[in-house]
mmCIF file of C-alpha atoms and ligand atoms in Angstrom:
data_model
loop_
_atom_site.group_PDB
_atom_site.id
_atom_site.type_symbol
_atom_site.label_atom_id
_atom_site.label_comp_id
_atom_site.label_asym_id
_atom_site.label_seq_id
_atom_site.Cartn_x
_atom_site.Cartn_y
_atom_site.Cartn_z
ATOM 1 C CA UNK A 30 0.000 0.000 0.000
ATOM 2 C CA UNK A 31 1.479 3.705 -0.971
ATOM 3 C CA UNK A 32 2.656 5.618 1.825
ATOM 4 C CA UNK A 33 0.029 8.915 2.248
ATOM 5 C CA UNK A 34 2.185 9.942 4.902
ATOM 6 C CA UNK A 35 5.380 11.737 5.775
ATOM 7 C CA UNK A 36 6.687 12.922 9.516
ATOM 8 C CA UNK A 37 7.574 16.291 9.426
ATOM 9 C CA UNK A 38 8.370 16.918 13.079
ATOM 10 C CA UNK A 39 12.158 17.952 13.716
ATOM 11 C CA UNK A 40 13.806 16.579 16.786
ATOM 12 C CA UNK A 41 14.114 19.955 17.869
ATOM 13 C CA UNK A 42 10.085 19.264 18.733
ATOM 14 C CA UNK A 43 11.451 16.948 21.406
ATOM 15 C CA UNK A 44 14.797 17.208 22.886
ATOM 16 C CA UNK A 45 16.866 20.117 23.125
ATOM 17 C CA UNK A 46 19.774 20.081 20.899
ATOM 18 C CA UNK A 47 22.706 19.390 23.134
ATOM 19 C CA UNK A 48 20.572 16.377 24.557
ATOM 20 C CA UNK A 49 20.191 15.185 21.634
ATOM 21 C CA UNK A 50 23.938 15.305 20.267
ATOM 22 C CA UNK A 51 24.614 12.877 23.921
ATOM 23 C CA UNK A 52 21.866 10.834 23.070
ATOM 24 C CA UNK A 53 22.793 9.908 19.630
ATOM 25 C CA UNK A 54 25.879 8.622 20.507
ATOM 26 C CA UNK A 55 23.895 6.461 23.367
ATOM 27 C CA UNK A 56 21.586 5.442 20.597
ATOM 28 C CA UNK A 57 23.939 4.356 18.079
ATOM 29 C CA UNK A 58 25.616 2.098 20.955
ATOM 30 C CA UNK A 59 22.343 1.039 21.856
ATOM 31 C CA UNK A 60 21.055 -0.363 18.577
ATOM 32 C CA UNK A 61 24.758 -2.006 17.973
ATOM 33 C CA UNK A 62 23.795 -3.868 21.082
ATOM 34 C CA UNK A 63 20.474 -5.129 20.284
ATOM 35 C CA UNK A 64 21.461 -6.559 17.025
ATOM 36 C CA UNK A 65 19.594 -3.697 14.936
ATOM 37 C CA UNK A 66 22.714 -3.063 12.857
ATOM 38 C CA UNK A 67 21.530 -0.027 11.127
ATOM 39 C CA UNK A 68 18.009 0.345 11.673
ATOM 40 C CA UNK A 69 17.543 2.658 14.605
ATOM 41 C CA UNK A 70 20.220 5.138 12.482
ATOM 42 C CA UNK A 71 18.523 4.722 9.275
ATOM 43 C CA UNK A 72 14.758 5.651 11.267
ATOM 44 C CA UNK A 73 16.504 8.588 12.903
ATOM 45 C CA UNK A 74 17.804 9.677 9.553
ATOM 46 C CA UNK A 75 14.639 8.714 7.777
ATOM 47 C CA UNK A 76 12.193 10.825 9.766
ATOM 48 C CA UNK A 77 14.728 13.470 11.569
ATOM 49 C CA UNK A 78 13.476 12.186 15.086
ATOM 50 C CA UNK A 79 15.779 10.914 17.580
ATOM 51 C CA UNK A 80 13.703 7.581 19.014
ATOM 52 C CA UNK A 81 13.862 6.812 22.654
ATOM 53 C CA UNK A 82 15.657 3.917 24.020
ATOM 54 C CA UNK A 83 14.354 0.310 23.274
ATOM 55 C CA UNK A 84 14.909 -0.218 26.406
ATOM 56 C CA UNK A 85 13.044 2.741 27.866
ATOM 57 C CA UNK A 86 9.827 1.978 25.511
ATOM 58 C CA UNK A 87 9.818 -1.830 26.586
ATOM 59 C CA UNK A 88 10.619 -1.059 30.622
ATOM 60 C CA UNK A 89 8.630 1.819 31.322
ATOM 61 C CA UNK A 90 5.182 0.754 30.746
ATOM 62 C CA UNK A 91 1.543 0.984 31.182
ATOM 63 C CA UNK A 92 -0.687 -2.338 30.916
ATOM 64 C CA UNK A 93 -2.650 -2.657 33.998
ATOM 65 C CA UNK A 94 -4.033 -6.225 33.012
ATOM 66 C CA UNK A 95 -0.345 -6.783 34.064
ATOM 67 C CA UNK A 96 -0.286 -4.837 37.346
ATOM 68 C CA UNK A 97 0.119 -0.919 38.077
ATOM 69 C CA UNK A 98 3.950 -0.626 38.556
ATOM 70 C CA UNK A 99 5.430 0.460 35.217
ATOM 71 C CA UNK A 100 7.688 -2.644 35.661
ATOM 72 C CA UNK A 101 4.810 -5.237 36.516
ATOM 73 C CA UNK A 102 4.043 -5.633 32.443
ATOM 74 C CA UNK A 103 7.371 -6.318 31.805
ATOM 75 C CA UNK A 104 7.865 -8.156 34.243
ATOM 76 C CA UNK A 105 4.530 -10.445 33.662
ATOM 77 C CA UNK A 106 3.389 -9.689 30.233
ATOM 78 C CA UNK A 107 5.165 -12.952 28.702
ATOM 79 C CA UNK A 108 2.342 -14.812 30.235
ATOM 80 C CA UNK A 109 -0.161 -13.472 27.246
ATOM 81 C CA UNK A 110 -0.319 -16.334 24.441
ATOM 82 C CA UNK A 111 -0.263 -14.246 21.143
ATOM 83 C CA UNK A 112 -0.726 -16.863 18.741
ATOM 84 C CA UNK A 113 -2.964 -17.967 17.913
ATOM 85 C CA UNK A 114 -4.183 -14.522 17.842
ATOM 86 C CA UNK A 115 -7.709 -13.024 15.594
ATOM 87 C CA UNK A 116 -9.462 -9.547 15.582
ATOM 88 C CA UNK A 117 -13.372 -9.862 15.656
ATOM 89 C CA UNK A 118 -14.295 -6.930 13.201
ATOM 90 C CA UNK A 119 -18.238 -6.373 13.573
ATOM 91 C CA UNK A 120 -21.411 -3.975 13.977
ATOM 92 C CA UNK A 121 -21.774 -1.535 10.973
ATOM 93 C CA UNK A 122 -19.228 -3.042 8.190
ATOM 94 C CA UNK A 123 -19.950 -5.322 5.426
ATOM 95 C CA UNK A 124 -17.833 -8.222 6.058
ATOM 96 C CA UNK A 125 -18.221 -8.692 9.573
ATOM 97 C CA UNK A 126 -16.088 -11.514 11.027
ATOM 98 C CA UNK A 127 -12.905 -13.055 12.960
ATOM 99 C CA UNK A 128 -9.589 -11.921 10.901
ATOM 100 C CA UNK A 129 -7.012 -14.235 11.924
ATOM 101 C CA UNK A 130 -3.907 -12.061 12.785
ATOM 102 C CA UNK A 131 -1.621 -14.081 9.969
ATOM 103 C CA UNK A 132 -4.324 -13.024 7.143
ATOM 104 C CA UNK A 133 -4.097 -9.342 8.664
ATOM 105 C CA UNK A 134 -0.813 -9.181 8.223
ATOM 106 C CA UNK A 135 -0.428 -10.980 4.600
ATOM 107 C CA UNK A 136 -3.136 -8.217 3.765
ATOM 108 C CA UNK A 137 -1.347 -5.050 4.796
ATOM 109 C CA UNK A 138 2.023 -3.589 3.965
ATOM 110 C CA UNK A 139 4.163 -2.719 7.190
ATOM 111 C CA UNK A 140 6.073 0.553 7.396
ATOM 112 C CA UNK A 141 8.072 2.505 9.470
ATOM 113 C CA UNK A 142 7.065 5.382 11.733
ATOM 114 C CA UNK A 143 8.526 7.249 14.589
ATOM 115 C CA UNK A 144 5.660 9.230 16.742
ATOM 116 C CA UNK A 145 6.026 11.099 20.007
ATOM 117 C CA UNK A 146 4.437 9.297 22.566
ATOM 118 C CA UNK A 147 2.688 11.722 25.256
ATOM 119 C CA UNK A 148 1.522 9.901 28.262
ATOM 120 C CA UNK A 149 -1.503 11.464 30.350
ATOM 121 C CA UNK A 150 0.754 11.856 33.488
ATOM 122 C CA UNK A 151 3.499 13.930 31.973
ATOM 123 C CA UNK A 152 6.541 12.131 30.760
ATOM 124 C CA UNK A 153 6.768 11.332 27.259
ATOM 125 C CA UNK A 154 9.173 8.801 24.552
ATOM 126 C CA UNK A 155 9.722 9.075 20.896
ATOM 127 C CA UNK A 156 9.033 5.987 19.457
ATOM 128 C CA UNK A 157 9.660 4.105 16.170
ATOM 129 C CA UNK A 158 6.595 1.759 15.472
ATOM 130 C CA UNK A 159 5.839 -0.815 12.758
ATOM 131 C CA UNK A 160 2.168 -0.837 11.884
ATOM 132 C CA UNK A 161 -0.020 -0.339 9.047
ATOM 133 C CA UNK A 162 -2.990 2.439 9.162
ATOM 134 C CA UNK A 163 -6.344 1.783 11.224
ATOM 135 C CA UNK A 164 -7.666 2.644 7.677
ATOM 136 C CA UNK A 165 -6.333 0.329 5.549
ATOM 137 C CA UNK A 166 -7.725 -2.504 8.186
ATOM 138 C CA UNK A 167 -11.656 -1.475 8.403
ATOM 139 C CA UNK A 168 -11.671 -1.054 5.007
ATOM 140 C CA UNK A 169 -11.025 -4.823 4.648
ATOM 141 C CA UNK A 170 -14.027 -5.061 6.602
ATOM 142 C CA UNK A 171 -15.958 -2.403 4.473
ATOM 143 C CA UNK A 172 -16.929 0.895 6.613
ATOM 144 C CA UNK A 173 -20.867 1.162 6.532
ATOM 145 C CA UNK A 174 -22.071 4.476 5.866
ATOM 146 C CA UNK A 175 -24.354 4.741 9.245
ATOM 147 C CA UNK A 176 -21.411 3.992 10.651
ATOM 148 C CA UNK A 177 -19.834 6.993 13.155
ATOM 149 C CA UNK A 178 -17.302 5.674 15.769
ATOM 150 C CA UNK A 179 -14.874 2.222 16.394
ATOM 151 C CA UNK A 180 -15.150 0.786 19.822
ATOM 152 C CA UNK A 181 -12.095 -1.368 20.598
ATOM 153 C CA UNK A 182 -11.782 -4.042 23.177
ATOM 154 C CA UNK A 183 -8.391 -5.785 24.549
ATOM 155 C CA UNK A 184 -8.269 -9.365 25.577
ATOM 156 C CA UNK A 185 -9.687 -10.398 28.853
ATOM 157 C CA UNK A 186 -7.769 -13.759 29.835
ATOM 158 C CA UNK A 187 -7.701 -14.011 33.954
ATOM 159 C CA UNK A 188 -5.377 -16.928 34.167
ATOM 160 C CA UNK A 189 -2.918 -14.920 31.839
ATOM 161 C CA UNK A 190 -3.329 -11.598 33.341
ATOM 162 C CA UNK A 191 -2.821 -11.532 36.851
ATOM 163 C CA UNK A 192 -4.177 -7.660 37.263
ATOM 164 C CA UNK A 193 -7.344 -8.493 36.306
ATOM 165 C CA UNK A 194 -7.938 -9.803 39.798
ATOM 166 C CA UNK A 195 -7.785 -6.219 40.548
ATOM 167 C CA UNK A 196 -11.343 -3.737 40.116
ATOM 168 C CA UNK A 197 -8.514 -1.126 39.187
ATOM 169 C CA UNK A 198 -10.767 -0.232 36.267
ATOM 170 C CA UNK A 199 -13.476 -1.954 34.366
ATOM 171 C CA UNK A 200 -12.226 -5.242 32.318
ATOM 172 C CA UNK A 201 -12.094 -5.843 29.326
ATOM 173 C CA UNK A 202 -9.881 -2.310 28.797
ATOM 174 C CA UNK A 203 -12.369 -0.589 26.023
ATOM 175 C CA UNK A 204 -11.400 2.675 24.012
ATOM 176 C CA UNK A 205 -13.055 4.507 20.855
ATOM 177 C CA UNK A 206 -12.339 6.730 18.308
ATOM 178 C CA UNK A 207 -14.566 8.996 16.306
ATOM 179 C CA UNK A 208 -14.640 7.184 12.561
ATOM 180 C CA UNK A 209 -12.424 10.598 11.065
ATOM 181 C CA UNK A 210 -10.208 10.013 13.751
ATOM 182 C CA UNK A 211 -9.426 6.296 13.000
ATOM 183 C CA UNK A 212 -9.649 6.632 9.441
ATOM 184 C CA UNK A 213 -7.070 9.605 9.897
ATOM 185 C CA UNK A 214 -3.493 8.707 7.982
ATOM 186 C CA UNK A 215 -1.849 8.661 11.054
ATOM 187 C CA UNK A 216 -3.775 6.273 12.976
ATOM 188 C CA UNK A 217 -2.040 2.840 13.002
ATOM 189 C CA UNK A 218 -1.964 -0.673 14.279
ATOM 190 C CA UNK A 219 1.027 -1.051 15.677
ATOM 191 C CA UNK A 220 2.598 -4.745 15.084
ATOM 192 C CA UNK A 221 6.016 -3.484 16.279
ATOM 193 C CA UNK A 222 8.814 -1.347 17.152
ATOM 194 C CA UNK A 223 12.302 -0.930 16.176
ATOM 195 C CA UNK A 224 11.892 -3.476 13.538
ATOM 196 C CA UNK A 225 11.428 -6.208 16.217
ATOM 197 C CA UNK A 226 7.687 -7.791 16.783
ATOM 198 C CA UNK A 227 6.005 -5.884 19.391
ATOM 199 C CA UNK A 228 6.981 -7.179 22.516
ATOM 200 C CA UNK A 229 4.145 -8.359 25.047
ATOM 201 C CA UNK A 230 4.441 -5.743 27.454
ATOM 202 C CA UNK A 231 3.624 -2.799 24.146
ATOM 203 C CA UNK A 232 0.431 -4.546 23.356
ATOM 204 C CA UNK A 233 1.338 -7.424 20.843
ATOM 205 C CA UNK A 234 0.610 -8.595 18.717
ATOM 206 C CA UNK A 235 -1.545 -5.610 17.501
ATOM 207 C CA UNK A 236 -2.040 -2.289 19.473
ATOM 208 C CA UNK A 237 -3.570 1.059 18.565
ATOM 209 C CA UNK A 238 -1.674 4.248 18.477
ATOM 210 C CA UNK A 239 -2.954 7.492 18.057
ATOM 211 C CA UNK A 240 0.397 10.297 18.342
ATOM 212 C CA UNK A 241 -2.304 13.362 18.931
ATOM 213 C CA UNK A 242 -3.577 11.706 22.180
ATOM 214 C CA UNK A 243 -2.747 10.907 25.165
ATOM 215 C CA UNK A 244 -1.439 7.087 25.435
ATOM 216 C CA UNK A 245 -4.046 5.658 27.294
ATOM 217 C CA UNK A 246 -5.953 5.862 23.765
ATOM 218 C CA UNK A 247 -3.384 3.618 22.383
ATOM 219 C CA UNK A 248 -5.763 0.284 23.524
ATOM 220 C CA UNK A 249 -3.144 -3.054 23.668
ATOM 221 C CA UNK A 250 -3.397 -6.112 22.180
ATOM 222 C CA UNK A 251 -6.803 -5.617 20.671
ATOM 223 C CA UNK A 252 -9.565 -8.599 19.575
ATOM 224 C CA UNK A 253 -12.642 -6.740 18.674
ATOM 225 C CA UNK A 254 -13.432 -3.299 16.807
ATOM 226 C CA UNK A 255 -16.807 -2.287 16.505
ATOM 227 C CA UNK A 256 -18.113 -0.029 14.324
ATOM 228 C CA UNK A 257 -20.925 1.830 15.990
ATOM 229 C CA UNK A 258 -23.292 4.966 15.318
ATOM 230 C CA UNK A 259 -22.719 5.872 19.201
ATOM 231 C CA UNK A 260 -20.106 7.122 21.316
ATOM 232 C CA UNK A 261 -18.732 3.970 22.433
ATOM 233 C CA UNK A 262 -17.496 3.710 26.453
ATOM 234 C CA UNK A 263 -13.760 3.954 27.162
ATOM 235 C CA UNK A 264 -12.191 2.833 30.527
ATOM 236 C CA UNK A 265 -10.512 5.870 32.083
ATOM 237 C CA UNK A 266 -13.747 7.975 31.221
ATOM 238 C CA UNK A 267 -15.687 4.833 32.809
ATOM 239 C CA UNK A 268 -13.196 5.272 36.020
ATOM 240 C CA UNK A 269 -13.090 8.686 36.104
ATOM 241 C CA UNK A 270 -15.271 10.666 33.944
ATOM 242 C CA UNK A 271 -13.885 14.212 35.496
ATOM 243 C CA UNK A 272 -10.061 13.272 35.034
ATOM 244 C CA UNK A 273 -10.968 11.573 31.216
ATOM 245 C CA UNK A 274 -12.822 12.575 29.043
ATOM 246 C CA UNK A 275 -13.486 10.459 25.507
ATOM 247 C CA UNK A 276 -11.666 12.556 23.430
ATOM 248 C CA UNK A 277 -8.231 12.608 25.533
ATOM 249 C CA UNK A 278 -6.740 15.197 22.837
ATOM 250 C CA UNK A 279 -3.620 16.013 23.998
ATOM 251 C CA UNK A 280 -3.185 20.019 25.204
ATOM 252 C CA UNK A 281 -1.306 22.143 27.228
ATOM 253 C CA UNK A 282 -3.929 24.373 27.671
ATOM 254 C CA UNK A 283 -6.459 22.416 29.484
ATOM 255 C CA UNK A 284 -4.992 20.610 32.441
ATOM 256 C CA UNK A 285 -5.656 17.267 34.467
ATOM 257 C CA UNK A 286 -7.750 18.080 37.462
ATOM 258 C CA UNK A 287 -4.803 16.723 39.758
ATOM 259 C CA UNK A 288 -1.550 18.130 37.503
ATOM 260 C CA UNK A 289 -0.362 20.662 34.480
ATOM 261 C CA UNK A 290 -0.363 19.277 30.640
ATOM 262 C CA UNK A 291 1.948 22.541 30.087
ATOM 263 C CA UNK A 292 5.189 20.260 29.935
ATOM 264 C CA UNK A 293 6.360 16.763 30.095
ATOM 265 C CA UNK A 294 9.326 14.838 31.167
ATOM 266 C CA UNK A 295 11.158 12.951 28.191
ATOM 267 C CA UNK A 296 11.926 10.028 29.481
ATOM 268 C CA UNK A 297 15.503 9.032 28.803
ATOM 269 C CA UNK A 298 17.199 8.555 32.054
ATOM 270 C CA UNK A 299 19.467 10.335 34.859
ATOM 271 C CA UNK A 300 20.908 13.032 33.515
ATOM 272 C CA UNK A 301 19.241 13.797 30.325
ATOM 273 C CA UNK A 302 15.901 13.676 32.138
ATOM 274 C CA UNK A 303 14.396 16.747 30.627
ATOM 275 C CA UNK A 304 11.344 18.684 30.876
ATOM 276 C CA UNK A 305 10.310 20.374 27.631
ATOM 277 C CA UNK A 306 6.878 22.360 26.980
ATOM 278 C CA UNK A 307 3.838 19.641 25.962
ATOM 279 C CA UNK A 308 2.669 21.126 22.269
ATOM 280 C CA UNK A 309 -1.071 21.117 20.817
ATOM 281 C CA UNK A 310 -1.854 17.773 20.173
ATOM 282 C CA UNK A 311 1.009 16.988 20.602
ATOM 283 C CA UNK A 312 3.131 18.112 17.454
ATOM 284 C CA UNK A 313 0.327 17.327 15.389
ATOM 285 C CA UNK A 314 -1.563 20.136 14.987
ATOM 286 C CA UNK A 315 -1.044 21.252 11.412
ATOM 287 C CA UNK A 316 -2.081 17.486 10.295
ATOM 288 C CA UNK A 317 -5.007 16.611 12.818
ATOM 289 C CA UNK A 318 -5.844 20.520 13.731
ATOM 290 C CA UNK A 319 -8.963 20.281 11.230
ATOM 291 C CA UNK A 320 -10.808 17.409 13.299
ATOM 292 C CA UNK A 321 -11.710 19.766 16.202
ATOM 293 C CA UNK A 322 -12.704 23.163 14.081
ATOM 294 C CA UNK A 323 -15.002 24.848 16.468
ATOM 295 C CA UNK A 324 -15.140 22.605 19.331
ATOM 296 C CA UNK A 325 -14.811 23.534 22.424
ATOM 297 C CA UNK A 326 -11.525 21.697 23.392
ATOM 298 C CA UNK A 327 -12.041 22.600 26.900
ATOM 299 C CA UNK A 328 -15.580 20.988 27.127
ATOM 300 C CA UNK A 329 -14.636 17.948 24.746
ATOM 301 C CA UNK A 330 -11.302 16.782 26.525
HETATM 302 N N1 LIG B 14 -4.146 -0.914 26.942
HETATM 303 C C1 LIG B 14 -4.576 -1.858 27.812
HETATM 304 N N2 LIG B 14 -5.245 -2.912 27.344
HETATM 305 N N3 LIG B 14 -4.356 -1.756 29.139
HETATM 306 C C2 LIG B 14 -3.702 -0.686 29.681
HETATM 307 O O1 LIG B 14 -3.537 -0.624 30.922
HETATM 308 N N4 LIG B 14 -2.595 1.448 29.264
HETATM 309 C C3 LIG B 14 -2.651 2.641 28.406
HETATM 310 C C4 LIG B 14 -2.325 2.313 26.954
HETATM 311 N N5 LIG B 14 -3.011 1.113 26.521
HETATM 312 C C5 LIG B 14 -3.236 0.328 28.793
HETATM 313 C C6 LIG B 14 -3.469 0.162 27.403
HETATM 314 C C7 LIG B 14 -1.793 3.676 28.924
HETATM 315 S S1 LIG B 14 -2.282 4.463 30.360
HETATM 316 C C8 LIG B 14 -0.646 4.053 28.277
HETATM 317 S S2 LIG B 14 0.246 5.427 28.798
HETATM 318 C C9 LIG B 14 -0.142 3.282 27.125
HETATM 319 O O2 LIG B 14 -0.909 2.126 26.844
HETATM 320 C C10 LIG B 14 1.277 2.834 27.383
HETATM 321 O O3 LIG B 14 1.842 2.260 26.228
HETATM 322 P P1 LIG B 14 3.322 1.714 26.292
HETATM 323 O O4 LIG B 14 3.462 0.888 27.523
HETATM 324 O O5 LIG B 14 3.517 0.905 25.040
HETATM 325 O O6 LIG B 14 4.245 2.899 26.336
#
């Protein structure tokens, strides 16, 4: 499938130069180490934005089905079988059905992309995905024209999760998009990063990412999408309607009842810890900017 997209961000969007220059050289070490050869250099090069460490993005995570520590899904996340794996596509499309991951990914061409990542409680990565577009996905189910948002559900599997024993929030984890939003170019299904497979702990084997929000849109290791003519539920609204709102745009200007959106803290480690100023949606502005013409982004948050 053509590529419709191109990042345009500079890495001057994320880390201040002299950061940067440090963690280049840290990078370059880095990839040598993981067996990447030249792939993290030829992404930075490729879309001019230095990525965060693979170890940072596969450490420092959020997937409460594996506990609430941002080591717990590390830690406990190899206990999710992946394969066999299938997406249940269904409600308003034309070839509703299960998708068997394998015929998913025979179907779609995999690229490259390296999106800030902006997490709801301030600290934020760069990271280089492998995915194809939400897009290119529902339209192998065929889009109905009634049809207005996609509801997405994550796996619910108690004897593989252990932090679904917990009432932390409401399981299965559920999140929506309006329909322009996921049929936006850079909406993808993510099905890995740094050239690797997605590792367990990210969401494999396919998760949602959505760079203009805030990651808690970016649903993990998703089996249904519905396609619905109603605002579908989402789980942090569900848990806290007054901290999350469905739209979860990402924006400086309207902060978190309990903490600022103004900045964020790259994460990258000891001494090159930074904070830098959060930007509307989050960089992404002049592409996504249209979506919310006259809405009141302070009432829709
Ligand atoms: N998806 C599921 N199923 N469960 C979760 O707990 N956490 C969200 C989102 N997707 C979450 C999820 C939150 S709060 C964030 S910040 C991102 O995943 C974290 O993605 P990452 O760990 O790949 O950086």
């Amino acid at each position: 499938m053509a590529r419709r997209w191109k990042n345009t961000l500079s890495e001057n969007d994320v880390t201040p130069e002299n950061v940067f220059l440090n963690r280049r050289q840290l990078m370059a070490g880095g990839a040598a180490a993981l067996g990447l050869g030249s792939i993290g250099g030829a992404l930075e090069a490729a879309e001019g934005l230095e990525p965060s460490s693979y170890e940072d993005i596969t450490q420092y995570n959020n997937y409460y089905e594996f506990g609430t520590g941002k080591s717990d899904p590390a830690q406990n996340a190899h206990l999710l079988t992946t394969a066999p794996w299938s997406v249940k596509i269904d409600g308003l499309v034309d070839k509703p059905g299960d998708y068997a991951f394998e015929d998913i990914m025979k179907a779609m061409t995999i690229e490259e992309r390296i999106y800030r990542f902006r997490c709801v409680e301030a600290w934020s990565m760069v990271i280089p995905w492998n995915g194809f577009e939400l897009a290119d996905l529902l339209a192998m189910a065929g889009v109905q024209s009634d049809a207005k948002y996609v509801a997405f559900e994550t796996a619910l599997r108690p004897d593989e999760m252990p932090g679904v024993r917990y009432p932390v929030l409401d399981w299965p984890y559920v999140e929506g998009l309006r329909l322009d939003e996921a049929m936006h170019p850079l909406t993808m299904m993510a099905t890995g990063i740094y050239g690797k497979d997605i590792p367990n702990q990210n969401g494999a084997p396919l998760r949602l990412v959505v760079p203009w929000k805030y990651g808690f849109k970016s649903i993990k290791s998703v089996v249904r999408i519905t396609l619905t003519d109603k605002e579908p539920p989402t789980s942090w609204n569900q848990a806290n309607a007054r901290e999350y709102g469905f739209y979860s745009n990402v924006n400086p200007e309207v902060d978190h009842p309990r903490w600022s959106q103004a900045s964020e803290r790259v994460v990258g480690g000891g001494l090159f810890s930074k904070r830098v100023p959060t930007l509307m949606l989050n960089g992404y502005a002049d592409e996504v900017g249209d979506l919310y013409a006259g809405m009141d982004l302070s009432k829709f948050f």
